[in-house]
PDB file of C-alpha atoms in Angstrom:
ATOM      1  CA  MET R   1      75.204  36.143 149.434  1.00  0.00           C
ATOM      2  CA  GLN R   2      77.900  33.308 148.898  1.00  0.00           C
ATOM      3  CA  HIS R   3      78.083  34.802 145.396  1.00  0.00           C
ATOM      4  CA  LEU R   4      78.930  38.129 146.957  1.00  0.00           C
ATOM      5  CA  TYR R   5      81.672  36.344 149.581  1.00  0.00           C
ATOM      6  CA  VAL R   6      83.205  34.623 146.822  1.00  0.00           C
ATOM      7  CA  ALA R   7      83.738  37.589 144.685  1.00  0.00           C
ATOM      8  CA  ILE R   8      85.036  39.418 147.754  1.00  0.00           C
ATOM      9  CA  ALA R   9      87.678  36.788 148.519  1.00  0.00           C
ATOM     10  CA  PHE R  10      89.048  36.610 144.759  1.00  0.00           C
ATOM     11  CA  LEU R  11      89.653  40.427 144.933  1.00  0.00           C
ATOM     12  CA  GLN R  12      91.403  39.907 148.060  1.00  0.00           C
ATOM     13  CA  GLU R  13      93.676  37.176 146.894  1.00  0.00           C
ATOM     14  CA  ASN R  14      93.800  39.285 143.331  1.00  0.00           C
ATOM     15  CA  LYS R  15      95.023  42.798 144.679  1.00  0.00           C
ATOM     16  CA  LEU R  16      96.017  43.762 140.960  1.00  0.00           C
ATOM     17  CA  ILE R  17      92.509  43.605 139.585  1.00  0.00           C
ATOM     18  CA  LEU R  18      90.762  44.914 143.002  1.00  0.00           C
ATOM     19  CA  THR R  19      93.260  48.159 142.228  1.00  0.00           C
ATOM     20  CA  LEU R  20      92.078  48.333 138.860  1.00  0.00           C
ATOM     21  CA  LEU R  21      88.952  48.600 139.968  1.00  0.00           C
ATOM     22  CA  ILE R  22      89.496  50.883 142.612  1.00  0.00           C
ATOM     23  CA  ILE R  23      91.227  53.308 140.399  1.00  0.00           C
ATOM     24  CA  PHE R  24      87.785  53.073 137.920  1.00  0.00           C
ATOM     25  CA  LEU R  25      85.786  53.381 140.243  1.00  0.00           C
ATOM     26  CA  ILE R  26      87.156  56.429 141.925  1.00  0.00           C
ATOM     27  CA  MET R  27      87.846  58.210 138.010  1.00  0.00           C
ATOM     28  CA  ALA R  28      83.961  57.165 137.070  1.00  0.00           C
ATOM     29  CA  LEU R  29      82.662  59.011 140.287  1.00  0.00           C
ATOM     30  CA  LYS R  30      85.226  61.897 140.039  1.00  0.00           C
ATOM     31  CA  ARG R  31      83.973  62.556 135.992  1.00  0.00           C
ATOM     32  CA  LEU R  32      80.487  62.303 137.588  1.00  0.00           C
ATOM     33  CA  VAL R  33      80.929  64.818 139.872  1.00  0.00           C
ATOM     34  CA  LEU R  34      82.661  67.259 137.844  1.00  0.00           C
ATOM     35  CA  SER R  35      80.337  67.040 135.007  1.00  0.00           C
ATOM     36  CA  GLN R  36      77.729  67.980 137.619  1.00  0.00           C
ATOM     37  CA  ILE R  37      79.855  70.853 138.692  1.00  0.00           C
ATOM     38  CA  ARG R  38      80.155  72.222 135.047  1.00  0.00           C
ATOM     39  CA  GLY R  39      76.573  71.506 134.332  1.00  0.00           C
ATOM     40  CA  GLU R  40      76.298  73.292 130.668  1.00  0.00           C
ATOM     41  CA  VAL R  41      77.611  76.405 131.025  1.00  0.00           C
ATOM     42  CA  SER R  42      80.254  77.596 128.425  1.00  0.00           C
ATOM     43  CA  PHE R  43      82.827  79.842 130.809  1.00  0.00           C
ATOM     44  CA  LEU R  44      83.380  78.200 134.304  1.00  0.00           C
ATOM     45  CA  THR R  45      83.012  80.838 136.734  1.00  0.00           C
ATOM     46  CA  GLU R  46      85.690  80.978 140.139  1.00  0.00           C
ATOM     47  CA  GLU R  47      84.092  79.022 142.337  1.00  0.00           C
ATOM     48  CA  GLN R  48      83.228  76.284 139.795  1.00  0.00           C
ATOM     49  CA  ARG R  49      87.055  76.249 139.443  1.00  0.00           C
ATOM     50  CA  LYS R  50      87.523  76.059 142.986  1.00  0.00           C
ATOM     51  CA  TRP R  51      85.244  73.147 143.346  1.00  0.00           C
ATOM     52  CA  MET R  52      86.426  71.281 140.519  1.00  0.00           C
ATOM     53  CA  SER R  53      90.160  71.346 141.935  1.00  0.00           C
ATOM     54  CA  ARG R  54      88.882  70.276 145.233  1.00  0.00           C
ATOM     55  CA  THR R  55      87.328  66.987 143.575  1.00  0.00           C
ATOM     56  CA  LYS R  56      90.441  66.627 141.459  1.00  0.00           C
ATOM     57  CA  ASN R  57      92.546  66.912 144.566  1.00  0.00           C
ATOM     58  CA  GLY R  58      90.049  64.939 146.998  1.00  0.00           C
ATOM     59  CA  ALA R  59      90.034  62.035 144.286  1.00  0.00           C
ATOM     60  CA  PHE R  60      93.867  62.338 144.020  1.00  0.00           C
ATOM     61  CA  VAL R  61      94.306  61.445 147.780  1.00  0.00           C
ATOM     62  CA  ALA R  62      91.261  58.958 147.977  1.00  0.00           C
ATOM     63  CA  THR R  63      93.244  56.852 145.671  1.00  0.00           C
ATOM     64  CA  ILE R  64      96.830  57.489 147.095  1.00  0.00           C
ATOM     65  CA  LEU R  65      95.349  56.463 150.730  1.00  0.00           C
ATOM     66  CA  ILE R  66      93.307  53.656 149.441  1.00  0.00           C
ATOM     67  CA  LEU R  67      96.031  52.070 147.769  1.00  0.00           C
ATOM     68  CA  PHE R  68      98.398  52.626 150.442  1.00  0.00           C
ATOM     69  CA  LEU R  69      95.971  50.711 152.849  1.00  0.00           C
ATOM     70  CA  LEU R  70      95.708  47.823 150.249  1.00  0.00           C
ATOM     71  CA  TRP R  71      99.080  47.100 149.670  1.00  0.00           C
ATOM     72  CA  LYS R  72     100.715  48.344 152.868  1.00  0.00           C
ATOM     73  CA  SER R  73     102.273  45.008 153.674  1.00  0.00           C
ATOM     74  CA  GLU R  74     104.342  44.771 150.321  1.00  0.00           C
ATOM     75  CA  ILE R  75     104.903  48.545 151.264  1.00  0.00           C
ATOM     76  CA  SER R  76     106.565  47.207 154.213  1.00  0.00           C
ATOM     77  CA  GLN R  77     108.785  44.560 152.596  1.00  0.00           C
ATOM     78  CA  PHE R  78     109.697  46.697 149.424  1.00  0.00           C
ATOM     79  CA  ALA R  79     110.625  49.520 151.950  1.00  0.00           C
ATOM     80  CA  LEU R  80     112.900  47.187 154.032  1.00  0.00           C
ATOM     81  CA  SER R  81     114.565  45.690 150.672  1.00  0.00           C
ATOM     82  CA  VAL R  82     115.405  49.153 149.232  1.00  0.00           C
ATOM     83  CA  THR R  83     117.254  50.507 152.338  1.00  0.00           C
ATOM     84  CA  ALA R  84     120.298  50.165 149.831  1.00  0.00           C
ATOM     85  CA  ILE R  85     119.141  52.036 147.455  1.00  0.00           C
ATOM     86  CA  ALA R  86     117.228  54.644 149.297  1.00  0.00           C
ATOM     87  CA  ILE R  87     119.756  57.350 148.548  1.00  0.00           C
ATOM     88  CA  ALA R  88     119.640  56.742 144.796  1.00  0.00           C
ATOM     89  CA  ILE R  89     115.868  57.298 145.223  1.00  0.00           C
ATOM     90  CA  VAL R  90     115.868  60.425 147.120  1.00  0.00           C
ATOM     91  CA  VAL R  91     118.043  61.496 144.790  1.00  0.00           C
ATOM     92  CA  ALA R  92     115.908  60.629 141.244  1.00  0.00           C
ATOM     93  CA  SER R  93     112.736  61.412 142.993  1.00  0.00           C
ATOM     94  CA  LYS R  94     114.147  65.467 143.937  1.00  0.00           C
ATOM     95  CA  GLU R  95     111.920  67.170 141.815  1.00  0.00           C
ATOM     96  CA  ILE R  96     108.979  65.418 142.826  1.00  0.00           C
ATOM     97  CA  ILE R  97     109.627  66.025 146.535  1.00  0.00           C
ATOM     98  CA  LEU R  98     110.127  70.072 145.724  1.00  0.00           C
ATOM     99  CA  CYS R  99     106.848  69.790 143.853  1.00  0.00           C
ATOM    100  CA  PHE R 100     104.813  68.371 147.384  1.00  0.00           C
ATOM    101  CA  THR R 101     107.429  70.905 149.387  1.00  0.00           C
ATOM    102  CA  GLY R 102     106.393  73.813 147.365  1.00  0.00           C
ATOM    103  CA  SER R 103     102.705  72.840 147.363  1.00  0.00           C
ATOM    104  CA  ILE R 104     103.090  72.828 151.241  1.00  0.00           C
ATOM    105  CA  GLN R 105     104.795  76.360 151.263  1.00  0.00           C
ATOM    106  CA  ARG R 106     102.038  77.410 148.891  1.00  0.00           C
ATOM    107  CA  ALA R 107      99.651  76.147 151.521  1.00  0.00           C
ATOM    108  CA  SER R 108     101.275  77.769 154.376  1.00  0.00           C
ATOM    109  CA  SER R 109     102.219  80.877 153.318  1.00  0.00           C
ATOM    110  CA  ARG R 110      98.555  81.822 151.285  1.00  0.00           C
ATOM    111  CA  SER R 111     100.441  83.470 148.592  1.00  0.00           C
ATOM    112  CA  PHE R 112      97.815  82.959 146.284  1.00  0.00           C
ATOM    113  CA  ARG R 113      94.327  80.916 145.855  1.00  0.00           C
ATOM    114  CA  MET R 114      92.213  80.201 142.788  1.00  0.00           C
ATOM    115  CA  GLY R 115      91.390  82.771 140.786  1.00  0.00           C
ATOM    116  CA  ASP R 116      94.240  85.009 141.816  1.00  0.00           C
ATOM    117  CA  TRP R 117      96.645  86.848 139.561  1.00  0.00           C
ATOM    118  CA  ILE R 118     100.173  85.824 139.761  1.00  0.00           C
ATOM    119  CA  GLU R 119     103.579  86.208 138.461  1.00  0.00           C
ATOM    120  CA  VAL R 120     106.275  83.382 138.486  1.00  0.00           C
ATOM    121  CA  GLY R 121     109.497  84.122 136.986  1.00  0.00           C
ATOM    122  CA  LYS R 122     108.401  85.803 133.074  1.00  0.00           C
ATOM    123  CA  LEU R 123     105.148  84.068 133.701  1.00  0.00           C
ATOM    124  CA  CYS R 124     101.958  86.348 134.557  1.00  0.00           C
ATOM    125  CA  GLY R 125      98.267  84.786 134.428  1.00  0.00           C
ATOM    126  CA  GLU R 126      95.227  83.721 136.457  1.00  0.00           C
ATOM    127  CA  VAL R 127      95.122  80.462 138.426  1.00  0.00           C
ATOM    128  CA  ILE R 128      92.405  78.246 137.089  1.00  0.00           C
ATOM    129  CA  GLU R 129      93.694  75.168 138.862  1.00  0.00           C
ATOM    130  CA  HIS R 130      96.200  73.847 141.613  1.00  0.00           C
ATOM    131  CA  ASN R 131      97.203  70.396 143.015  1.00  0.00           C
ATOM    132  CA  MET R 132      99.982  68.870 144.806  1.00  0.00           C
ATOM    133  CA  MET R 133     102.389  68.418 141.794  1.00  0.00           C
ATOM    134  CA  ALA R 134     101.521  71.665 139.760  1.00  0.00           C
ATOM    135  CA  THR R 135      99.634  75.125 139.302  1.00  0.00           C
ATOM    136  CA  VAL R 136      97.921  75.965 135.944  1.00  0.00           C
ATOM    137  CA  ILE R 137      97.346  79.590 135.096  1.00  0.00           C
ATOM    138  CA  GLN R 138      95.885  80.768 132.038  1.00  0.00           C
ATOM    139  CA  GLU R 139      98.113  83.448 130.949  1.00  0.00           C
ATOM    140  CA  ILE R 140      98.029  87.192 130.772  1.00  0.00           C
ATOM    141  CA  ASP R 141      99.847  89.731 128.871  1.00  0.00           C
ATOM    142  CA  LEU R 142     101.454  91.652 131.538  1.00  0.00           C
ATOM    143  CA  GLN R 143     104.539  92.437 129.514  1.00  0.00           C
ATOM    144  CA  HIS R 144     102.901  94.551 127.149  1.00  0.00           C
ATOM    145  CA  GLY R 145     100.713  96.355 129.269  1.00  0.00           C
ATOM    146  CA  GLN R 146      97.443  94.692 127.418  1.00  0.00           C
ATOM    147  CA  TYR R 147      96.258  93.148 130.622  1.00  0.00           C
ATOM    148  CA  HIS R 148      94.171  90.761 128.348  1.00  0.00           C
ATOM    149  CA  TYR R 149      94.460  87.049 128.362  1.00  0.00           C
ATOM    150  CA  THR R 150      96.622  85.415 125.471  1.00  0.00           C
ATOM    151  CA  GLY R 151      94.580  82.289 125.226  1.00  0.00           C
ATOM    152  CA  LYS R 152      97.628  80.356 126.298  1.00  0.00           C
ATOM    153  CA  THR R 153      97.651  77.863 129.528  1.00  0.00           C
ATOM    154  CA  ALA R 154     100.900  77.124 131.584  1.00  0.00           C
ATOM    155  CA  THR R 155     101.368  74.922 133.929  1.00  0.00           C
ATOM    156  CA  LEU R 156     104.201  75.612 136.627  1.00  0.00           C
ATOM    157  CA  PRO R 157     105.628  72.834 138.639  1.00  0.00           C
ATOM    158  CA  ASN R 158     105.461  74.006 142.485  1.00  0.00           C
ATOM    159  CA  SER R 159     109.383  73.300 142.470  1.00  0.00           C
ATOM    160  CA  MET R 160     109.491  77.060 140.971  1.00  0.00           C
ATOM    161  CA  PHE R 161     107.950  78.769 144.072  1.00  0.00           C
ATOM    162  CA  PHE R 162     111.446  77.867 145.443  1.00  0.00           C
ATOM    163  CA  THR R 163     113.492  79.295 142.679  1.00  0.00           C
ATOM    164  CA  TYR R 164     111.310  82.283 141.748  1.00  0.00           C
ATOM    165  CA  PRO R 165     109.595  85.258 143.567  1.00  0.00           C
ATOM    166  CA  VAL R 166     105.642  84.649 143.303  1.00  0.00           C
ATOM    167  CA  LYS R 167     103.769  88.156 143.377  1.00  0.00           C
ATOM    168  CA  ASN R 168     100.142  88.422 143.965  1.00  0.00           C
ATOM    169  CA  LEU R 169      98.858  90.634 141.190  1.00  0.00           C
ATOM    170  CA  ASN R 170      95.105  89.696 142.529  1.00  0.00           C
ATOM    171  CA  PHE R 171      94.471  93.728 142.808  1.00  0.00           C
ATOM    172  CA  MET R 172      94.878  94.483 139.328  1.00  0.00           C
ATOM    173  CA  LYS R 173      91.865  92.234 138.314  1.00  0.00           C
ATOM    174  CA  ARG R 174      89.988  95.676 138.944  1.00  0.00           C
ATOM    175  CA  TYR R 175      92.186  98.335 138.595  1.00  0.00           C
ATOM    176  CA  VAL R 176      95.818  99.082 137.503  1.00  0.00           C
ATOM    177  CA  PHE R 177      98.584 101.692 137.827  1.00  0.00           C
ATOM    178  CA  HIS R 178      99.042 101.780 133.939  1.00  0.00           C
ATOM    179  CA  ASN R 179     102.630 103.612 132.609  1.00  0.00           C
ATOM    180  CA  PHE R 180     103.186 104.714 129.536  1.00  0.00           C
ATOM    181  CA  THR R 181     105.424 107.385 127.378  1.00  0.00           C
ATOM    182  CA  ILE R 182     105.383 109.777 124.602  1.00  0.00           C
ATOM    183  CA  ILE R 183     108.760 110.926 123.075  1.00  0.00           C
ATOM    184  CA  VAL R 184     108.878 114.250 121.864  1.00  0.00           C
ATOM    185  CA  PRO R 185     111.334 115.061 119.490  1.00  0.00           C
ATOM    186  CA  ARG R 186     111.666 118.765 119.363  1.00  0.00           C
ATOM    187  CA  PHE R 187     113.027 120.786 122.478  1.00  0.00           C
ATOM    188  CA  VAL R 188     110.468 123.134 123.564  1.00  0.00           C
ATOM    189  CA  ASN R 189     108.745 123.836 126.846  1.00  0.00           C
ATOM    190  CA  LEU R 190     106.241 121.123 127.266  1.00  0.00           C
ATOM    191  CA  TYR R 191     104.982 122.364 130.741  1.00  0.00           C
ATOM    192  CA  PRO R 192     101.964 125.450 129.388  1.00  0.00           C
ATOM    193  CA  LEU R 193     100.079 121.916 127.981  1.00  0.00           C
ATOM    194  CA  LEU R 194     100.183 120.220 131.172  1.00  0.00           C
ATOM    195  CA  PRO R 195      96.830 121.699 132.731  1.00  0.00           C
ATOM    196  CA  ILE R 196      95.871 120.922 129.565  1.00  0.00           C
ATOM    197  CA  MET R 197      96.098 117.241 129.729  1.00  0.00           C
ATOM    198  CA  TYR R 198      95.338 117.285 133.445  1.00  0.00           C
ATOM    199  CA  GLN R 199      91.857 118.501 132.401  1.00  0.00           C
ATOM    200  CA  ARG R 200      91.320 116.161 129.394  1.00  0.00           C
ATOM    201  CA  MET R 201      91.932 113.409 131.806  1.00  0.00           C
ATOM    202  CA  GLU R 202      89.998 114.701 134.599  1.00  0.00           C
ATOM    203  CA  THR R 203      87.136 114.798 131.358  1.00  0.00           C
ATOM    204  CA  HIS R 204      87.798 110.992 130.648  1.00  0.00           C
ATOM    205  CA  PHE R 205      88.165 109.587 134.408  1.00  0.00           C
ATOM    206  CA  ALA R 206      85.193 111.411 135.802  1.00  0.00           C
ATOM    207  CA  HIS R 207      82.746 108.394 135.711  1.00  0.00           C
ATOM    208  CA  PHE R 208      85.081 106.157 137.718  1.00  0.00           C
ATOM    209  CA  ILE R 209      87.373 108.049 139.850  1.00  0.00           C
ATOM    210  CA  ASP R 210      85.474 108.215 142.740  1.00  0.00           C
ATOM    211  CA  VAL R 211      85.198 104.655 142.895  1.00  0.00           C
ATOM    212  CA  ALA R 212      89.178 104.357 141.965  1.00  0.00           C
ATOM    213  CA  ARG R 213      89.906 106.291 144.882  1.00  0.00           C
ATOM    214  CA  ARG R 214      87.863 103.989 147.256  1.00  0.00           C
ATOM    215  CA  TYR R 215      90.104 101.331 145.525  1.00  0.00           C
ATOM    216  CA  ASN R 216      93.604 102.645 145.819  1.00  0.00           C
ATOM    217  CA  ASN R 217      92.868 103.569 149.691  1.00  0.00           C
ATOM    218  CA  MET R 218      91.393 100.017 150.092  1.00  0.00           C
ATOM    219  CA  ILE R 219      94.346  98.613 148.658  1.00  0.00           C
ATOM    220  CA  GLU R 220      97.018 100.745 151.017  1.00  0.00           C
ATOM    221  CA  LYS R 221      95.047  99.423 154.323  1.00  0.00           C
ATOM    222  CA  HIS R 222      95.453  95.883 153.165  1.00  0.00           C
ATOM    223  CA  ALA R 223      99.154  96.187 152.037  1.00  0.00           C
ATOM    224  CA  GLY R 224     100.101  98.440 154.577  1.00  0.00           C
ATOM    225  CA  VAL R 225     101.697 100.879 152.234  1.00  0.00           C
ATOM    226  CA  ASP R 226     101.849 104.662 150.882  1.00  0.00           C
ATOM    227  CA  LEU R 227     100.791 103.945 147.391  1.00  0.00           C
ATOM    228  CA  PRO R 228     100.419 106.573 144.455  1.00  0.00           C
ATOM    229  CA  SER R 229      97.560 108.514 144.956  1.00  0.00           C
ATOM    230  CA  ALA R 230      94.452 107.626 142.126  1.00  0.00           C
ATOM    231  CA  GLU R 231      94.920 111.077 140.608  1.00  0.00           C
ATOM    232  CA  PRO R 232      96.589 110.954 137.138  1.00  0.00           C
ATOM    233  CA  HIS R 233     100.690 111.722 137.190  1.00  0.00           C
ATOM    234  CA  ILE R 234     102.656 113.555 134.122  1.00  0.00           C
ATOM    235  CA  GLU R 235     106.515 114.015 134.555  1.00  0.00           C
ATOM    236  CA  ILE R 236     108.735 115.121 131.734  1.00  0.00           C
ATOM    237  CA  SER R 237     112.360 114.012 131.431  1.00  0.00           C
ATOM    238  CA  SER R 238     115.092 114.602 128.353  1.00  0.00           C
ATOM    239  CA  ALA R 239     116.768 111.993 127.052  1.00  0.00           C
ATOM    240  CA  GLY R 240     120.591 111.416 125.685  1.00  0.00           C
ATOM    241  CA  ALA R 241     119.800 112.524 122.227  1.00  0.00           C
ATOM    242  CA  GLY R 242     117.769 115.651 123.329  1.00  0.00           C
ATOM    243  CA  GLU R 243     114.362 114.545 122.516  1.00  0.00           C
ATOM    244  CA  GLN R 244     111.771 114.743 125.383  1.00  0.00           C
ATOM    245  CA  VAL R 245     110.047 112.139 127.228  1.00  0.00           C
ATOM    246  CA  VAL R 246     106.558 112.731 128.700  1.00  0.00           C
ATOM    247  CA  HIS R 247     105.717 109.795 131.411  1.00  0.00           C
ATOM    248  CA  PHE R 248     102.109 109.097 132.185  1.00  0.00           C
ATOM    249  CA  MET R 249     100.962 107.446 135.298  1.00  0.00           C
ATOM    250  CA  ILE R 250      97.206 106.370 135.730  1.00  0.00           C
ATOM    251  CA  PHE R 251      95.048 104.773 137.970  1.00  0.00           C
ATOM    252  CA  CYS R 252      92.376 102.872 136.048  1.00  0.00           C
ATOM    253  CA  PRO R 253      89.699 100.031 135.289  1.00  0.00           C
ATOM    254  CA  THR R 254      92.077  97.216 133.860  1.00  0.00           C
ATOM    255  CA  ASP R 255      90.025  96.368 130.951  1.00  0.00           C
ATOM    256  CA  LYS R 256      90.070 100.370 130.050  1.00  0.00           C
ATOM    257  CA  ALA R 257      93.654 100.964 130.519  1.00  0.00           C
ATOM    258  CA  ASN R 258      94.436 100.521 126.401  1.00  0.00           C
ATOM    259  CA  GLN R 259      91.854 102.426 125.705  1.00  0.00           C
ATOM    260  CA  LEU R 260      92.257 105.079 128.021  1.00  0.00           C
ATOM    261  CA  GLU R 261      95.972 105.037 126.831  1.00  0.00           C
ATOM    262  CA  GLN R 262      95.157 106.057 123.157  1.00  0.00           C
ATOM    263  CA  LEU R 263      92.753 108.634 123.972  1.00  0.00           C
ATOM    264  CA  ILE R 264      95.362 110.395 126.267  1.00  0.00           C
ATOM    265  CA  ARG R 265      97.876 110.125 123.518  1.00  0.00           C
ATOM    266  CA  ARG R 266      95.489 111.675 120.930  1.00  0.00           C
ATOM    267  CA  ASP R 267      94.610 114.540 123.329  1.00  0.00           C
ATOM    268  CA  PHE R 268      98.437 115.322 123.819  1.00  0.00           C
ATOM    269  CA  MET R 269      99.044 115.364 119.857  1.00  0.00           C
ATOM    270  CA  GLU R 270      96.180 117.657 119.383  1.00  0.00           C
ATOM    271  CA  ALA R 271      97.159 120.054 121.997  1.00  0.00           C
ATOM    272  CA  TYR R 272     101.509 119.552 121.136  1.00  0.00           C
ATOM    273  CA  GLU R 273     100.099 120.474 117.491  1.00  0.00           C
ATOM    274  CA  LYS R 274      98.125 123.625 118.208  1.00  0.00           C
ATOM    275  CA  ALA R 275     100.568 124.873 120.342  1.00  0.00           C
ATOM    276  CA  PHE R 276     103.582 123.785 118.323  1.00  0.00           C
ATOM    277  CA  PRO R 277     102.380 124.003 114.482  1.00  0.00           C
ATOM    278  CA  PRO R 278     104.869 122.265 112.244  1.00  0.00           C
ATOM    279  CA  GLU R 279     107.028 125.027 110.720  1.00  0.00           C
ATOM    280  CA  PRO R 280     106.321 125.582 106.868  1.00  0.00           C
ATOM    281  CA  ALA R 281     108.801 124.179 104.279  1.00  0.00           C
ATOM    282  CA  VAL R 282     110.887 126.756 102.617  1.00  0.00           C
ATOM    283  CA  ALA R 283     110.428 126.513  99.088  1.00  0.00           C
ATOM    284  CA  GLN R 284     113.829 125.712  97.261  1.00  0.00           C
ATOM    285  CA  GLU R 285     114.537 128.679  93.875  1.00  0.00           C
ATOM    286  CA  PRO R 286     116.033 126.863  91.234  1.00  0.00           C
ATOM    287  CA  ALA R 287     119.669 127.383  90.458  1.00  0.00           C
ATOM    288  CA  GLN R 288     120.107 129.994  87.826  1.00  0.00           C
ATOM    289  CA  GLU R 289     122.542 129.255  84.740  1.00  0.00           C
ATOM    290  CA  SER R 290     125.191 131.045  84.453  1.00  0.00           C
ATOM    291  CA  GLU R 291     125.437 132.818  81.257  1.00  0.00           C
ATOM    292  CA  SER R 292     128.474 132.047  79.586  1.00  0.00           C
TER     293      SER R 292
END
């Protein structure tokens, strides 16, 4: 027992060693808890990511709190001595302060949570971690209408939430309004093709259209706005050079959007080729040489 008192007295006199010991113990405990949460699985579930993020944030807050209590006398003396340069410190730590306030703004507004799809500026992805300083997302290629993971991880400083609007795209994880166009160079009457296309799309959508309608209604009630219906939409317009542009909008499962687009493109090209077969090429007769 006497040795314990001696060790405690030594650590109290040597706060730097005690600080390093506390940091080491908290990091070791954090690694142990994270390994227990992760287990032996290859891919993390959304629930595991939530608990891992809570563990990291909890370890960070506990470290800051313990070190503050340990060094509070030195911190108070330091605070009194830096009054003259307080403005310079605030200016130098502007980005850090913005990150902290951005985290508070995110938590108070509940703009997104772990596992949501978000868009900040030109970056889109699924939130896999967020803390007091930054938010980490797994990037998703939404700009090109692909809806798949790119394999890239982006770390967003929380200060970006004051610069760019945060768009919550969580409903797109299951179903999405997918838009694409087909350009027809010839100026012909395409409207007789529309019933054929609607019939073929109805065949492609038969196995999920009922679920799509219910999901569409659920999004409307949650958002409180009148969204386009779950039925497919086709519009025809013309471009400046005289070609016609056929616009398609479908409400479909996100992971099936590109596959359905390819099927619809194939159906349209088959129907167009059948309705407007290519004109046969006119063979040109060789010019006869004039008799001398």
